[in-house]
Short mmCIF file of N, CA, C and O in Angstrom, two decimals:
data_model
loop_
_atom_site.label_atom_id
_atom_site.label_comp_id
_atom_site.label_asym_id
_atom_site.label_seq_id
_atom_site.Cartn_x
_atom_site.Cartn_y
_atom_site.Cartn_z
N MET A 1 -0.44 -12.08 -25.28
CA MET A 1 0.41 -10.62 -25.87
C MET A 1 0.46 -9.24 -24.75
O MET A 1 0.01 -9.44 -24.06
N ILE A 2 2.10 -8.96 -25.06
CA ILE A 2 1.99 -8.18 -23.41
C ILE A 2 2.50 -6.78 -24.90
O ILE A 2 2.68 -6.93 -25.49
N ALA A 3 1.80 -6.07 -24.15
CA ALA A 3 1.83 -4.15 -24.91
C ALA A 3 2.66 -3.53 -23.96
O ALA A 3 2.44 -3.65 -22.63
N THR A 4 3.19 -2.85 -24.37
CA THR A 4 4.05 -2.08 -23.51
C THR A 4 4.27 -0.66 -23.92
O THR A 4 3.52 -0.03 -25.91
N SER A 5 4.19 0.09 -23.52
CA SER A 5 4.44 1.81 -24.02
C SER A 5 4.98 3.04 -22.74
O SER A 5 5.25 2.07 -21.80
N LEU A 6 5.62 4.33 -23.55
CA LEU A 6 6.13 4.81 -22.39
C LEU A 6 5.52 5.94 -22.26
O LEU A 6 5.05 6.17 -23.88
N SER A 7 4.95 6.57 -21.02
CA SER A 7 4.20 7.93 -21.48
C SER A 7 4.92 8.80 -21.32
O SER A 7 6.66 8.52 -21.45
N PRO A 8 4.85 9.61 -21.31
CA PRO A 8 5.16 11.50 -21.83
C PRO A 8 6.60 11.20 -20.83
O PRO A 8 6.45 10.98 -19.95
N ALA A 9 7.65 12.03 -21.25
CA ALA A 9 8.65 11.79 -20.83
C ALA A 9 9.27 12.53 -19.22
O ALA A 9 9.17 11.96 -18.42
N GLU A 10 7.84 13.89 -19.48
CA GLU A 10 8.38 14.06 -17.91
C GLU A 10 7.31 13.82 -16.93
O GLU A 10 7.73 13.63 -15.99
N CYS A 11 6.27 12.51 -17.58
CA CYS A 11 5.49 11.62 -16.26
C CYS A 11 6.42 10.56 -15.62
O CYS A 11 6.64 10.43 -14.62
N GLY A 12 7.67 10.09 -16.82
CA GLY A 12 8.47 8.97 -16.13
C GLY A 12 7.76 7.51 -15.59
O GLY A 12 8.32 6.81 -15.12
N TRP A 13 6.54 7.33 -16.67
CA TRP A 13 5.63 6.29 -15.99
C TRP A 13 5.69 5.36 -17.37
O TRP A 13 5.36 5.97 -18.41
N GLU A 14 5.81 3.85 -17.64
CA GLU A 14 5.62 3.35 -18.23
C GLU A 14 4.65 2.23 -17.73
O GLU A 14 4.36 2.15 -16.73
N THR A 15 3.87 1.15 -19.31
CA THR A 15 2.81 0.76 -18.85
C THR A 15 3.12 -0.37 -19.74
O THR A 15 3.68 -0.15 -20.97
N VAL A 16 2.64 -1.64 -18.69
CA VAL A 16 2.68 -3.09 -19.36
C VAL A 16 1.13 -3.52 -19.50
O VAL A 16 0.57 -3.11 -17.95
N SER A 17 1.05 -3.96 -20.02
CA SER A 17 -0.47 -4.47 -20.27
C SER A 17 -0.52 -5.81 -21.01
O SER A 17 0.06 -6.06 -22.30
N PHE A 18 -1.58 -6.87 -20.39
CA PHE A 18 -1.38 -8.38 -20.54
C PHE A 18 -2.26 -9.02 -20.12
O PHE A 18 -3.19 -8.71 -19.87
N ALA A 19 -3.07 -9.97 -21.56
CA ALA A 19 -4.00 -10.44 -21.38
C ALA A 19 -4.05 -11.40 -19.97
O ALA A 19 -2.97 -11.99 -19.99
N SER A 20 -5.08 -11.74 -19.28
CA SER A 20 -4.98 -12.54 -17.41
C SER A 20 -4.53 -14.29 -18.17
O SER A 20 -5.11 -14.81 -19.02
N THR A 21 -3.35 -14.10 -17.42
CA THR A 21 -2.44 -15.02 -17.59
C THR A 21 -2.32 -15.40 -16.39
O THR A 21 -1.32 -15.00 -15.75
N LEU A 22 -1.56 -16.70 -15.87
CA LEU A 22 -0.32 -17.10 -15.29
C LEU A 22 0.87 -16.85 -15.57
O LEU A 22 1.57 -16.99 -14.58
N TYR A 23 1.04 -16.98 -16.86
CA TYR A 23 2.87 -16.68 -17.41
C TYR A 23 3.24 -15.84 -16.98
O TYR A 23 2.81 -14.81 -17.99
N LEU A 24 3.70 -15.52 -15.91
CA LEU A 24 4.10 -14.22 -15.63
C LEU A 24 5.67 -13.89 -15.89
O LEU A 24 6.41 -12.52 -15.98
N CYS A 25 6.69 -14.75 -16.19
CA CYS A 25 8.14 -14.66 -16.24
C CYS A 25 8.12 -13.05 -17.66
O CYS A 25 9.27 -12.79 -17.17
N PRO A 26 7.66 -13.26 -18.31
CA PRO A 26 8.61 -12.19 -19.39
C PRO A 26 8.14 -10.83 -19.03
O PRO A 26 8.44 -9.82 -18.87
N ILE A 27 6.66 -10.75 -18.20
CA ILE A 27 6.22 -9.46 -17.42
C ILE A 27 7.00 -8.87 -16.52
O ILE A 27 7.42 -8.13 -16.35
N LEU A 28 7.61 -9.96 -15.62
CA LEU A 28 8.25 -9.53 -14.38
C LEU A 28 9.60 -9.26 -14.90
O LEU A 28 10.07 -8.60 -14.23
N ASP A 29 10.13 -10.30 -16.18
CA ASP A 29 11.39 -9.33 -16.19
C ASP A 29 11.43 -8.72 -16.79
O ASP A 29 12.28 -7.31 -16.27
N LEU A 30 10.65 -7.97 -17.49
CA LEU A 30 9.57 -6.46 -17.82
C LEU A 30 10.05 -5.17 -16.60
O LEU A 30 10.77 -4.57 -16.96
N LEU A 31 9.25 -5.79 -16.01
CA LEU A 31 9.02 -4.80 -14.26
C LEU A 31 10.55 -4.36 -13.58
O LEU A 31 10.37 -3.95 -13.03
N LEU A 32 11.22 -5.88 -13.59
CA LEU A 32 12.16 -5.70 -12.76
C LEU A 32 13.53 -5.26 -13.03
O LEU A 32 14.74 -5.31 -12.89
N GLU A 33 12.85 -5.39 -14.61
CA GLU A 33 14.86 -4.47 -15.34
C GLU A 33 15.62 -3.52 -14.69
O GLU A 33 16.71 -3.32 -14.93
N GLN A 34 14.92 -2.20 -14.59
CA GLN A 34 15.96 -1.33 -13.77
C GLN A 34 16.12 -1.44 -12.35
O GLN A 34 16.59 -0.81 -11.38
N ILE A 35 15.53 -2.65 -12.01
CA ILE A 35 15.80 -2.84 -10.15
C ILE A 35 17.35 -3.47 -9.89
O ILE A 35 17.73 -4.38 -10.46
N PRO A 36 17.93 -2.72 -8.75
CA PRO A 36 18.94 -3.39 -8.61
C PRO A 36 19.32 -4.79 -8.32
O PRO A 36 18.16 -5.30 -7.50
N ASN A 37 20.53 -5.59 -8.92
CA ASN A 37 20.31 -6.68 -8.55
C ASN A 37 19.49 -7.27 -7.00
O ASN A 37 19.05 -8.75 -7.01
N LYS A 38 20.33 -7.04 -6.20
CA LYS A 38 20.15 -7.65 -4.61
C LYS A 38 18.71 -7.42 -4.14
O LYS A 38 18.37 -8.42 -3.30
N TRP A 39 18.04 -6.59 -5.28
CA TRP A 39 16.45 -6.31 -4.55
C TRP A 39 15.90 -7.67 -5.49
O TRP A 39 14.59 -7.57 -5.26
N GLN A 40 15.80 -7.62 -6.38
CA GLN A 40 14.82 -8.73 -7.66
C GLN A 40 14.47 -9.62 -6.77
O GLN A 40 13.64 -9.95 -7.36
N PRO A 41 14.98 -10.77 -6.29
CA PRO A 41 14.10 -11.82 -5.92
C PRO A 41 13.52 -11.26 -4.90
O PRO A 41 12.26 -12.55 -4.95
N GLU A 42 12.90 -10.60 -3.99
CA GLU A 42 12.14 -10.18 -3.19
C GLU A 42 10.75 -9.66 -3.80
O GLU A 42 9.63 -9.53 -3.27
N LEU A 43 11.40 -8.33 -4.40
CA LEU A 43 10.76 -7.76 -6.10
C LEU A 43 9.68 -8.83 -6.45
O LEU A 43 8.61 -8.23 -7.17
N ARG A 44 10.43 -9.41 -7.25
CA ARG A 44 9.62 -10.50 -8.11
C ARG A 44 8.75 -11.12 -7.13
O ARG A 44 7.43 -11.43 -7.90
N LEU A 45 8.91 -11.87 -6.34
CA LEU A 45 8.15 -12.71 -4.86
C LEU A 45 6.25 -11.91 -4.83
O LEU A 45 5.58 -12.04 -5.64
N GLY A 46 6.93 -10.64 -4.57
CA GLY A 46 5.82 -9.71 -4.31
C GLY A 46 5.02 -9.26 -5.44
O GLY A 46 3.97 -9.56 -5.55
N LEU A 47 5.52 -8.71 -6.74
CA LEU A 47 4.60 -8.90 -7.92
C LEU A 47 4.40 -9.61 -8.51
O LEU A 47 3.29 -9.51 -9.17
N GLN A 48 5.03 -10.78 -8.48
CA GLN A 48 4.42 -12.19 -8.94
C GLN A 48 3.10 -12.40 -8.24
O GLN A 48 2.30 -12.46 -8.68
N GLU A 49 3.40 -12.42 -6.79
CA GLU A 49 1.98 -12.25 -6.05
C GLU A 49 0.67 -11.32 -6.38
O GLU A 49 -0.63 -11.70 -6.34
N ALA A 50 1.14 -9.54 -6.62
CA ALA A 50 0.18 -8.92 -7.13
C ALA A 50 -0.27 -8.99 -8.37
O ALA A 50 -1.69 -9.07 -8.85
N LEU A 51 0.31 -9.63 -9.27
CA LEU A 51 0.03 -10.11 -10.54
C LEU A 51 -1.16 -10.94 -10.64
O LEU A 51 -2.06 -11.22 -11.79
N VAL A 52 -0.51 -12.25 -9.91
CA VAL A 52 -1.32 -13.45 -9.73
C VAL A 52 -3.10 -13.17 -9.53
O VAL A 52 -3.97 -13.39 -9.92
N ASN A 53 -2.89 -12.19 -8.64
CA ASN A 53 -4.06 -11.72 -7.42
C ASN A 53 -4.80 -11.04 -8.86
O ASN A 53 -6.26 -10.79 -8.42
N ALA A 54 -4.21 -10.05 -9.01
CA ALA A 54 -4.97 -9.45 -10.61
C ALA A 54 -5.42 -10.31 -11.19
O ALA A 54 -6.65 -10.18 -11.71
N ALA A 55 -4.90 -11.31 -11.73
CA ALA A 55 -5.37 -12.14 -13.46
C ALA A 55 -5.91 -13.38 -12.49
O ALA A 55 -7.42 -13.40 -13.65
N LYS A 56 -5.50 -13.57 -11.50
CA LYS A 56 -6.94 -14.66 -10.99
C LYS A 56 -7.70 -14.48 -10.38
O LYS A 56 -8.86 -14.99 -10.47
N HIS A 57 -7.84 -13.53 -9.41
CA HIS A 57 -8.93 -13.35 -8.36
C HIS A 57 -9.43 -12.30 -8.92
O HIS A 57 -11.05 -11.82 -8.61
N GLY A 58 -9.04 -11.07 -9.98
CA GLY A 58 -9.75 -10.10 -9.99
C GLY A 58 -10.52 -10.51 -11.71
O GLY A 58 -11.11 -10.14 -11.57
N ASN A 59 -9.68 -10.80 -12.27
CA ASN A 59 -10.10 -11.42 -13.57
C ASN A 59 -10.37 -12.41 -13.97
O ASN A 59 -10.78 -12.98 -15.24
N ASN A 60 -10.74 -13.61 -12.92
CA ASN A 60 -10.60 -14.75 -13.06
C ASN A 60 -10.10 -15.59 -14.39
O ASN A 60 -10.97 -16.23 -14.81
N LEU A 61 -9.09 -15.10 -14.32
CA LEU A 61 -8.26 -15.54 -15.71
C LEU A 61 -8.88 -15.49 -17.18
O LEU A 61 -8.49 -16.24 -17.80
N ASP A 62 -9.36 -14.98 -17.21
CA ASP A 62 -10.21 -14.03 -18.56
C ASP A 62 -9.34 -13.74 -19.88
O ASP A 62 -9.14 -12.22 -18.99
N PRO A 63 -8.97 -14.39 -20.68
CA PRO A 63 -7.87 -13.76 -21.26
C PRO A 63 -8.76 -12.72 -22.44
O PRO A 63 -7.91 -11.80 -22.90
N SER A 64 -10.07 -12.38 -22.46
CA SER A 64 -10.04 -11.21 -22.72
C SER A 64 -10.00 -9.93 -21.86
O SER A 64 -10.60 -8.64 -22.11
N LYS A 65 -9.87 -10.27 -20.65
CA LYS A 65 -9.75 -8.85 -19.38
C LYS A 65 -8.31 -8.73 -19.55
O LYS A 65 -7.29 -9.77 -19.75
N THR A 66 -7.77 -7.70 -19.00
CA THR A 66 -6.00 -7.66 -19.00
C THR A 66 -5.81 -6.65 -17.99
O THR A 66 -6.71 -6.22 -17.22
N VAL A 67 -4.56 -7.08 -17.37
CA VAL A 67 -3.61 -6.60 -16.07
C VAL A 67 -3.05 -5.73 -16.57
O VAL A 67 -2.53 -5.76 -18.35
N GLU A 68 -3.27 -4.02 -16.25
CA GLU A 68 -2.49 -3.54 -16.31
C GLU A 68 -1.20 -2.46 -15.67
O GLU A 68 -1.95 -2.37 -14.21
N VAL A 69 0.22 -2.67 -15.89
CA VAL A 69 0.79 -2.15 -14.10
C VAL A 69 1.49 -1.23 -14.94
O VAL A 69 1.96 -1.10 -16.11
N GLN A 70 1.27 0.01 -14.33
CA GLN A 70 1.82 1.41 -14.64
C GLN A 70 3.30 1.24 -13.24
O GLN A 70 2.71 0.58 -12.52
N PHE A 71 4.13 2.08 -14.17
CA PHE A 71 5.69 1.37 -13.28
C PHE A 71 6.63 3.00 -13.26
O PHE A 71 6.70 3.63 -14.60
N SER A 72 7.43 3.51 -12.57
CA SER A 72 7.98 4.60 -12.03
C SER A 72 8.85 4.41 -10.76
O SER A 72 8.47 3.87 -10.45
N VAL A 73 10.30 5.29 -11.03
CA VAL A 73 10.79 5.81 -10.22
C VAL A 73 10.31 7.31 -9.67
O VAL A 73 10.40 7.98 -10.56
N VAL A 74 10.38 7.25 -8.77
CA VAL A 74 9.88 9.06 -8.33
C VAL A 74 10.59 9.18 -6.79
O VAL A 74 9.97 8.77 -5.65
N ASN A 75 11.29 10.18 -6.93
CA ASN A 75 11.71 10.26 -5.99
C ASN A 75 13.07 9.29 -4.72
O ASN A 75 12.81 9.04 -3.67
N GLY A 76 13.74 8.73 -6.15
CA GLY A 76 14.52 7.66 -5.38
C GLY A 76 13.53 5.95 -5.00
O GLY A 76 13.96 5.09 -4.21
N GLU A 77 12.28 6.13 -5.22
CA GLU A 77 11.25 5.20 -4.79
C GLU A 77 10.55 4.55 -6.34
O GLU A 77 10.57 4.89 -6.86
N TYR A 78 10.78 3.18 -6.06
CA TYR A 78 10.23 2.62 -6.99
C TYR A 78 8.81 1.91 -6.74
O TYR A 78 8.35 1.60 -5.76
N TRP A 79 7.75 2.66 -8.24
CA TRP A 79 6.17 2.59 -7.98
C TRP A 79 5.44 1.19 -8.59
O TRP A 79 5.85 1.69 -9.83
N TRP A 80 4.46 0.96 -8.41
CA TRP A 80 3.97 0.02 -9.11
C TRP A 80 2.51 -0.08 -9.14
O TRP A 80 1.98 -0.06 -8.03
N VAL A 81 1.63 0.28 -10.63
CA VAL A 81 0.37 0.50 -9.87
C VAL A 81 -0.40 -0.63 -10.89
O VAL A 81 -0.14 -0.32 -11.96
N ILE A 82 -0.72 -1.91 -10.32
CA ILE A 82 -1.32 -2.80 -10.99
C ILE A 82 -2.78 -3.04 -11.02
O ILE A 82 -3.38 -2.61 -9.68
N SER A 83 -3.33 -2.75 -11.68
CA SER A 83 -4.74 -2.09 -12.18
C SER A 83 -5.81 -3.77 -12.57
O SER A 83 -4.77 -4.56 -13.78
N ASP A 84 -6.90 -4.40 -12.43
CA ASP A 84 -7.19 -5.27 -13.14
C ASP A 84 -8.79 -4.94 -13.36
O ASP A 84 -9.42 -3.80 -13.65
N GLU A 85 -9.37 -5.70 -14.35
CA GLU A 85 -10.82 -5.65 -14.56
C GLU A 85 -12.09 -6.24 -14.14
O GLU A 85 -13.00 -5.94 -14.56
N GLY A 86 -11.45 -6.66 -12.80
CA GLY A 86 -12.20 -7.55 -12.14
C GLY A 86 -13.68 -6.86 -11.13
O GLY A 86 -13.81 -5.48 -11.70
N SER A 87 -14.74 -7.28 -10.78
CA SER A 87 -15.57 -6.62 -9.64
C SER A 87 -14.72 -5.79 -8.49
O SER A 87 -15.26 -5.16 -7.54
N GLY A 88 -13.31 -6.46 -7.86
CA GLY A 88 -13.08 -5.55 -7.10
C GLY A 88 -13.29 -6.58 -5.61
O GLY A 88 -13.83 -7.59 -5.66
N PHE A 89 -12.69 -6.01 -4.21
CA PHE A 89 -12.16 -6.64 -3.29
C PHE A 89 -12.65 -5.53 -2.49
O PHE A 89 -12.20 -4.60 -2.21
N THR A 90 -12.64 -6.14 -1.11
CA THR A 90 -13.06 -5.28 -0.39
C THR A 90 -11.86 -6.11 0.73
O THR A 90 -11.45 -6.86 1.07
N HIS A 91 -10.94 -4.74 1.05
CA HIS A 91 -10.21 -4.14 1.94
C HIS A 91 -10.18 -3.55 3.34
O HIS A 91 -11.40 -3.17 3.19
N GLY A 92 -9.76 -3.87 3.91
CA GLY A 92 -9.47 -3.01 5.23
C GLY A 92 -9.37 -1.84 5.55
O GLY A 92 -8.69 -0.94 4.30
N ASP A 93 -9.64 -0.99 5.87
CA ASP A 93 -9.79 0.65 5.83
C ASP A 93 -8.53 1.15 6.31
O ASP A 93 -7.70 2.36 5.53
N ASP A 94 -7.43 0.27 7.21
CA ASP A 94 -6.12 0.83 7.61
C ASP A 94 -5.39 0.21 6.91
O ASP A 94 -4.81 -0.79 6.76
N GLN A 95 -4.88 1.05 5.57
CA GLN A 95 -4.16 0.43 4.91
C GLN A 95 -2.26 0.79 4.96
O GLN A 95 -1.78 0.53 4.78
N GLU A 96 -2.26 1.88 6.30
CA GLU A 96 -1.17 2.02 6.71
C GLU A 96 -0.41 0.83 7.80
O GLU A 96 0.35 1.23 7.94
N SER A 97 -1.24 0.87 8.60
CA SER A 97 -0.73 0.05 9.84
C SER A 97 -1.38 -2.07 9.67
O SER A 97 -2.24 -1.57 10.72
N PRO A 98 -1.67 -1.96 8.40
CA PRO A 98 -2.31 -3.88 8.61
C PRO A 98 -1.65 -4.78 9.26
O PRO A 98 -0.30 -4.62 9.44
N GLU A 99 -2.48 -5.81 9.56
CA GLU A 99 -2.14 -6.64 9.97
C GLU A 99 -1.12 -7.37 9.63
O GLU A 99 -1.68 -7.70 7.83
N VAL A 100 0.83 -7.91 9.39
CA VAL A 100 0.73 -8.43 8.42
C VAL A 100 1.41 -10.09 8.87
O VAL A 100 2.42 -10.45 8.11
N SER A 101 0.96 -10.60 9.93
CA SER A 101 1.57 -11.66 10.41
C SER A 101 0.39 -12.44 9.31
O SER A 101 -0.32 -12.90 9.09
N LEU A 102 1.02 -14.00 8.90
CA LEU A 102 0.36 -14.75 8.18
C LEU A 102 -0.84 -15.30 9.01
O LEU A 102 -0.94 -15.74 10.42
N PRO A 103 -1.94 -15.61 8.29
CA PRO A 103 -3.08 -16.02 9.23
C PRO A 103 -2.76 -17.68 9.65
O PRO A 103 -1.63 -18.68 9.38
N CYS A 104 -3.23 -17.90 10.94
CA CYS A 104 -3.05 -19.17 12.03
C CYS A 104 -3.68 -20.47 11.19
O CYS A 104 -2.74 -21.12 11.63
N ASP A 105 -5.08 -20.29 10.03
CA ASP A 105 -5.20 -21.88 9.76
C ASP A 105 -3.88 -21.92 8.35
O ASP A 105 -3.11 -21.16 7.97
N GLU A 106 -4.12 -23.26 7.58
CA GLU A 106 -3.64 -23.68 6.63
C GLU A 106 -3.66 -23.12 5.29
O GLU A 106 -3.65 -23.33 4.37
N SER A 107 -5.46 -22.63 5.45
CA SER A 107 -5.83 -21.86 4.33
C SER A 107 -5.09 -21.05 3.47
O SER A 107 -3.92 -20.37 4.30
N GLU A 108 -4.75 -20.32 2.23
CA GLU A 108 -3.94 -19.64 1.88
C GLU A 108 -4.72 -17.89 1.48
O GLU A 108 -4.01 -17.43 1.24
N SER A 109 -5.66 -18.14 2.18
CA SER A 109 -6.37 -17.09 2.19
C SER A 109 -5.64 -15.91 3.06
O SER A 109 -5.17 -15.93 4.07
N GLY A 110 -5.17 -14.83 2.71
CA GLY A 110 -4.44 -13.85 3.34
C GLY A 110 -3.24 -13.71 3.48
O GLY A 110 -2.73 -12.83 3.15
N ARG A 111 -2.57 -14.48 2.47
CA ARG A 111 -1.14 -14.99 2.75
C ARG A 111 -0.48 -13.92 1.38
O ARG A 111 0.64 -13.07 1.60
N GLY A 112 -1.04 -13.92 0.53
CA GLY A 112 -0.47 -13.31 -0.53
C GLY A 112 -0.54 -11.73 0.19
O GLY A 112 0.38 -10.76 0.16
N MET A 113 -1.64 -11.22 0.77
CA MET A 113 -1.49 -9.83 1.14
C MET A 113 -0.57 -9.55 2.14
O MET A 113 -0.27 -8.84 2.63
N SER A 114 -0.48 -10.65 2.67
CA SER A 114 0.73 -10.42 4.13
C SER A 114 1.62 -10.41 3.53
O SER A 114 2.76 -9.74 4.19
N LEU A 115 2.21 -11.63 2.21
CA LEU A 115 3.86 -11.54 2.12
C LEU A 115 3.99 -10.13 1.13
O LEU A 115 4.64 -9.03 1.23
N LEU A 116 2.99 -9.22 0.54
CA LEU A 116 2.74 -7.76 0.08
C LEU A 116 3.45 -6.60 1.02
O LEU A 116 4.14 -5.59 0.87
N HIS A 117 2.90 -6.77 2.06
CA HIS A 117 3.23 -6.12 3.08
C HIS A 117 4.25 -6.28 3.65
O HIS A 117 5.46 -4.91 4.24
N GLN A 118 4.81 -7.28 3.36
CA GLN A 118 6.45 -7.51 4.24
C GLN A 118 7.53 -7.52 3.24
O GLN A 118 8.34 -6.91 3.60
N ILE A 119 6.96 -7.41 1.92
CA ILE A 119 8.02 -6.80 1.40
C ILE A 119 7.91 -5.29 0.66
O ILE A 119 8.92 -4.62 0.24
N PHE A 120 7.15 -5.28 0.26
CA PHE A 120 6.95 -3.57 0.43
C PHE A 120 6.43 -2.58 0.83
O PHE A 120 5.88 -2.85 2.22
N ASP A 121 7.50 -1.31 0.83
CA ASP A 121 6.74 -0.45 1.83
C ASP A 121 5.74 0.40 1.96
O ASP A 121 5.03 0.77 3.04
N LYS A 122 4.77 0.37 1.04
CA LYS A 122 3.75 0.77 1.14
C LYS A 122 2.89 0.12 -0.08
O LYS A 122 3.64 -0.36 -0.66
N VAL A 123 1.45 -0.33 0.47
CA VAL A 123 0.44 -0.84 -0.20
C VAL A 123 -0.64 -0.52 -0.01
O VAL A 123 -1.28 -0.20 0.98
N LEU A 124 -0.83 -0.05 -0.94
CA LEU A 124 -2.87 0.94 -1.16
C LEU A 124 -3.45 0.06 -1.97
O LEU A 124 -2.69 0.07 -3.74
N TRP A 125 -4.63 0.66 -1.91
CA TRP A 125 -5.58 0.20 -2.79
C TRP A 125 -6.35 1.66 -3.16
O TRP A 125 -7.21 2.13 -2.51
N ASN A 126 -7.33 1.26 -4.53
CA ASN A 126 -8.14 2.27 -4.48
C ASN A 126 -9.90 1.85 -4.17
O ASN A 126 -9.70 0.41 -3.51
N ASN A 127 -10.59 2.70 -4.05
CA ASN A 127 -11.72 2.01 -3.13
C ASN A 127 -12.42 0.91 -3.54
O ASN A 127 -13.39 0.20 -2.84
N GLN A 128 -12.18 0.71 -4.95
CA GLN A 128 -13.22 -0.34 -5.96
C GLN A 128 -12.21 -1.70 -5.34
O GLN A 128 -12.68 -2.74 -5.42
N GLY A 129 -11.25 -1.43 -4.85
CA GLY A 129 -10.37 -2.65 -4.83
C GLY A 129 -9.88 -3.60 -6.49
O GLY A 129 -9.34 -4.37 -5.95
N THR A 130 -9.76 -2.20 -7.19
CA THR A 130 -9.52 -3.23 -8.93
C THR A 130 -7.99 -2.55 -8.72
O THR A 130 -7.80 -3.13 -9.95
N GLU A 131 -7.32 -1.80 -7.95
CA GLU A 131 -5.93 -1.45 -8.14
C GLU A 131 -5.32 -1.41 -6.89
O GLU A 131 -5.74 -0.74 -6.01
N ILE A 132 -4.06 -1.48 -7.27
CA ILE A 132 -3.25 -1.81 -6.18
C ILE A 132 -2.13 -0.58 -6.45
O ILE A 132 -1.35 -0.87 -7.67
N ARG A 133 -1.36 0.22 -5.35
CA ARG A 133 -0.07 0.65 -5.43
C ARG A 133 0.92 0.31 -4.76
O ARG A 133 0.66 -0.09 -3.64
N LEU A 134 2.09 -0.21 -5.13
CA LEU A 134 2.83 -1.07 -4.34
C LEU A 134 4.35 -0.04 -4.48
O LEU A 134 4.35 0.74 -5.64
N CYS A 135 5.23 0.43 -3.44
CA CYS A 135 6.62 0.87 -3.22
C CYS A 135 7.50 0.36 -2.81
O CYS A 135 7.28 -0.05 -1.26
N LYS A 136 8.55 0.58 -3.83
CA LYS A 136 9.60 -0.25 -2.52
C LYS A 136 10.75 1.06 -2.62
O LYS A 136 11.25 1.60 -3.55
N GLN A 137 11.17 1.11 -1.57
CA GLN A 137 12.44 2.27 -1.17
C GLN A 137 13.87 1.17 -1.03
O GLN A 137 13.68 1.17 0.07
N VAL A 138 14.57 1.41 -2.34
CA VAL A 138 15.79 0.35 -2.15
C VAL A 138 16.76 1.22 -1.30
O VAL A 138 18.18 0.65 -1.22
N LYS A 139 16.86 2.67 -1.79
CA LYS A 139 18.22 3.50 -1.37
C LYS A 139 18.11 3.90 -0.28
O LYS A 139 19.01 4.41 0.38
N HIS A 140 17.37 4.03 0.76
CA HIS A 140 17.11 3.77 2.44
C HIS A 140 18.14 3.42 3.03
O HIS A 140 18.40 2.01 3.11
N PRO A 141 18.99 3.75 3.83
CA PRO A 141 20.15 3.34 4.24
C PRO A 141 20.08 2.23 5.42
O PRO A 141 20.84 1.33 5.55
N SER A 142 18.52 2.40 6.26
CA SER A 142 18.65 1.39 6.58
C SER A 142 18.06 0.03 6.38
O SER A 142 17.82 -1.20 6.79
N LYS A 143 17.54 0.31 5.28
CA LYS A 143 16.92 -0.91 4.43
C LYS A 143 17.65 -1.72 3.57
O LYS A 143 19.08 -1.88 3.22
N ARG A 144 17.51 -3.37 3.45
CA ARG A 144 18.50 -4.69 3.55
C ARG A 144 16.94 -5.45 2.36
O ARG A 144 16.50 -5.41 3.13
N PRO A 145 17.76 -5.93 2.05
CA PRO A 145 16.82 -7.37 0.72
C PRO A 145 16.77 -8.39 1.90
O PRO A 145 17.33 -8.70 2.89
N LEU A 146 15.40 -8.92 2.00
CA LEU A 146 14.58 -10.11 2.72
C LEU A 146 15.80 -11.35 2.44
O LEU A 146 15.67 -12.29 3.02
N PHE A 147 15.97 -11.31 1.11
CA PHE A 147 16.95 -12.31 0.78
C PHE A 147 18.00 -12.09 0.49
O PHE A 147 18.31 -11.18 -0.13
N SER A 148 19.40 -12.38 0.65
CA SER A 148 20.50 -12.48 0.13
C SER A 148 21.27 -13.22 -0.78
O SER A 148 21.05 -14.22 0.12
#
């Protein structure tokens, strides 16, 4: 089940919540409705990665736990705040200048976080590691989509 709500108009935040699942197509479609077409492929990839992390790693795909996504456009920046009900994870303290290269080994560990840093302009976590804030600035003159 997908639940949506609109916050008060002065806030401008929309909320989508859903039971932990990897069936994310309808959720991604909702989250990308207001995004310019040329930015949708890379933002779909980034949001999918963040949602999979929340549902799979955060909530252990427990259908009794939910993932919540808040979305807004603030000063020309697209923001998503994704929260899960998991126990959190430990992330690096230096969120502003993370290592964005892919891991050297063949494991999948770290690849998702690397993708997030390549796709989004800002990637920030809360102290518990249960919430990630993602920002994309699509109107900046020097910005171009990764996928054309």
